[in-house]
C-alpha cells in the first residue's frame, strides 16, 4: 500500500528531488544515477508527452526518489502544456494560480510546478540565468532547497542576480 499524498497548507509535497536538465544531459544523468546511487532508487523521467500519461499526482508525490525533466518539456511539450492549462481551467500559469490549484484535494494531473519539492537541482544553471523563459518557469516552483550546478559560473553578471532573487524568495 502506498502512502497518501502529504499535503501542506500550500501544495502537494514530495520527498523526491526534481532534476531539471538540458536535453543533451538526460542520458548522462540517468547513467550516473545508476552508477552511483543505490539500485533501489526510484527514478521517473518526464521528458515526453507519453511520460505524463503514465503517472498521476499521487505517484509523483509518493513513488519516486528522483524525477528528471527539462525546461524544454515544461515550456514546449504540447501534451504537458495542454494538460496544465486544462487543470488550471484556462487561468494563466502563475505561482498564485498554481498554489490555489494545489490547495484543492484529489488532483490527478501531474503538474510538476504545483508540488512542493524537497530539492530541485538545475544543471547548467548559467544557461538558465540567460534564458528569461526558463527563469520564469523556475520561479513557479516551490521547494525546500534549490541547487544550481554549473561548470561555467560567473557570479559577476547581471543574470547571476536572478539567483539572489530566487534565494531571497525562499
PDB file of N, CA, C and O in Angstrom, residues 5 30 34 49 58 65-66 86-87 92 106-107 120 122-123 132 158 162 168:
ATOM      1  N   UNK A   5      -0.768  11.092  -0.342  1.00  0.00           N
ATOM      2  CA  UNK A   5      -0.036  12.305  -0.676  1.00  0.00           C
ATOM      3  C   UNK A   5      -0.001  13.182   0.566  1.00  0.00           C
ATOM      4  O   UNK A   5      -1.034  13.453   1.167  1.00  0.00           O
ATOM      5  N   UNK A  30      21.012   9.857 -16.167  1.00  0.00           N
ATOM      6  CA  UNK A  30      20.435   8.532 -15.945  1.00  0.00           C
ATOM      7  C   UNK A  30      21.543   7.514 -15.677  1.00  0.00           C
ATOM      8  O   UNK A  30      21.446   6.707 -14.742  1.00  0.00           O
ATOM      9  N   UNK A  34      22.410   5.495 -12.052  1.00  0.00           N
ATOM     10  CA  UNK A  34      22.575   4.042 -11.973  1.00  0.00           C
ATOM     11  C   UNK A  34      23.936   3.656 -11.426  1.00  0.00           C
ATOM     12  O   UNK A  34      24.072   2.698 -10.678  1.00  0.00           O
ATOM     13  N   UNK A  49       5.514  13.721 -23.849  1.00  0.00           N
ATOM     14  CA  UNK A  49       4.089  13.744 -23.514  1.00  0.00           C
ATOM     15  C   UNK A  49       3.618  12.387 -22.986  1.00  0.00           C
ATOM     16  O   UNK A  49       2.824  12.325 -22.045  1.00  0.00           O
ATOM     17  N   UNK A  58      -0.462  11.558  -7.358  1.00  0.00           N
ATOM     18  CA  UNK A  58      -0.143  10.709  -6.203  1.00  0.00           C
ATOM     19  C   UNK A  58       1.192  10.004  -6.410  1.00  0.00           C
ATOM     20  O   UNK A  58       2.040   9.982  -5.526  1.00  0.00           O
ATOM     21  N   UNK A  65      12.077   8.788  -5.916  1.00  0.00           N
ATOM     22  CA  UNK A  65      13.133   9.476  -5.184  1.00  0.00           C
ATOM     23  C   UNK A  65      13.731  10.599  -6.024  1.00  0.00           C
ATOM     24  O   UNK A  65      14.170  11.617  -5.490  1.00  0.00           O
ATOM     25  N   UNK A  66      13.766  10.394  -7.341  1.00  0.00           N
ATOM     26  CA  UNK A  66      14.312  11.376  -8.275  1.00  0.00           C
ATOM     27  C   UNK A  66      13.363  11.493  -9.458  1.00  0.00           C
ATOM     28  O   UNK A  66      12.946  10.482 -10.031  1.00  0.00           O
ATOM     29  N   UNK A  86      -5.583  22.887 -18.973  1.00  0.00           N
ATOM     30  CA  UNK A  86      -6.893  22.311 -18.657  1.00  0.00           C
ATOM     31  C   UNK A  86      -7.072  22.179 -17.142  1.00  0.00           C
ATOM     32  O   UNK A  86      -8.155  22.487 -16.603  1.00  0.00           O
ATOM     33  N   UNK A  87      -6.041  21.734 -16.442  1.00  0.00           N
ATOM     34  CA  UNK A  87      -6.133  21.581 -14.990  1.00  0.00           C
ATOM     35  C   UNK A  87      -6.389  22.914 -14.309  1.00  0.00           C
ATOM     36  O   UNK A  87      -7.164  22.993 -13.347  1.00  0.00           O
ATOM     37  N   UNK A  92      -3.952  31.645 -16.307  1.00  0.00           N
ATOM     38  CA  UNK A  92      -2.532  31.685 -16.656  1.00  0.00           C
ATOM     39  C   UNK A  92      -1.713  30.951 -15.599  1.00  0.00           C
ATOM     40  O   UNK A  92      -2.104  30.854 -14.440  1.00  0.00           O
ATOM     41  N   UNK A 106      -7.286  15.959  -4.139  1.00  0.00           N
ATOM     42  CA  UNK A 106      -7.613  14.911  -5.110  1.00  0.00           C
ATOM     43  C   UNK A 106      -7.366  15.257  -6.573  1.00  0.00           C
ATOM     44  O   UNK A 106      -8.107  14.826  -7.447  1.00  0.00           O
ATOM     45  N   UNK A 107      -6.333  16.005  -6.836  1.00  0.00           N
ATOM     46  CA  UNK A 107      -5.956  16.232  -8.231  1.00  0.00           C
ATOM     47  C   UNK A 107      -5.190  15.023  -8.739  1.00  0.00           C
ATOM     48  O   UNK A 107      -4.366  14.452  -8.036  1.00  0.00           O
ATOM     49  N   UNK A 120      15.326  20.820  -5.597  1.00  0.00           N
ATOM     50  CA  UNK A 120      15.385  20.948  -7.053  1.00  0.00           C
ATOM     51  C   UNK A 120      16.843  21.186  -7.410  1.00  0.00           C
ATOM     52  O   UNK A 120      17.520  22.025  -6.818  1.00  0.00           O
ATOM     53  N   UNK A 122      19.141  22.155 -10.697  1.00  0.00           N
ATOM     54  CA  UNK A 122      19.142  22.657 -12.071  1.00  0.00           C
ATOM     55  C   UNK A 122      20.565  22.536 -12.594  1.00  0.00           C
ATOM     56  O   UNK A 122      21.480  23.188 -12.076  1.00  0.00           O
ATOM     57  N   UNK A 123      20.755  21.682 -13.597  1.00  0.00           N
ATOM     58  CA  UNK A 123      22.083  21.546 -14.195  1.00  0.00           C
ATOM     59  C   UNK A 123      22.243  22.618 -15.270  1.00  0.00           C
ATOM     60  O   UNK A 123      21.277  23.016 -15.919  1.00  0.00           O
ATOM     61  N   UNK A 132      15.216  34.012 -20.053  1.00  0.00           N
ATOM     62  CA  UNK A 132      14.126  34.580 -19.257  1.00  0.00           C
ATOM     63  C   UNK A 132      12.951  33.612 -19.112  1.00  0.00           C
ATOM     64  O   UNK A 132      12.327  33.543 -18.044  1.00  0.00           O
ATOM     65  N   UNK A 158      24.868  40.221 -14.550  1.00  0.00           N
ATOM     66  CA  UNK A 158      23.527  40.645 -14.166  1.00  0.00           C
ATOM     67  C   UNK A 158      22.607  39.435 -14.005  1.00  0.00           C
ATOM     68  O   UNK A 158      21.758  39.394 -13.126  1.00  0.00           O
ATOM     69  N   UNK A 162      19.693  36.923 -10.628  1.00  0.00           N
ATOM     70  CA  UNK A 162      18.471  36.118 -10.583  1.00  0.00           C
ATOM     71  C   UNK A 162      18.546  35.081  -9.478  1.00  0.00           C
ATOM     72  O   UNK A 162      17.552  34.771  -8.830  1.00  0.00           O
ATOM     73  N   UNK A 168      16.237  34.792  -2.080  1.00  0.00           N
ATOM     74  CA  UNK A 168      15.526  35.677  -1.178  1.00  0.00           C
ATOM     75  C   UNK A 168      14.061  35.278  -1.046  1.00  0.00           C
ATOM     76  O   UNK A 168      13.480  35.370   0.025  1.00  0.00           O
TER      77      UNK A 168
END
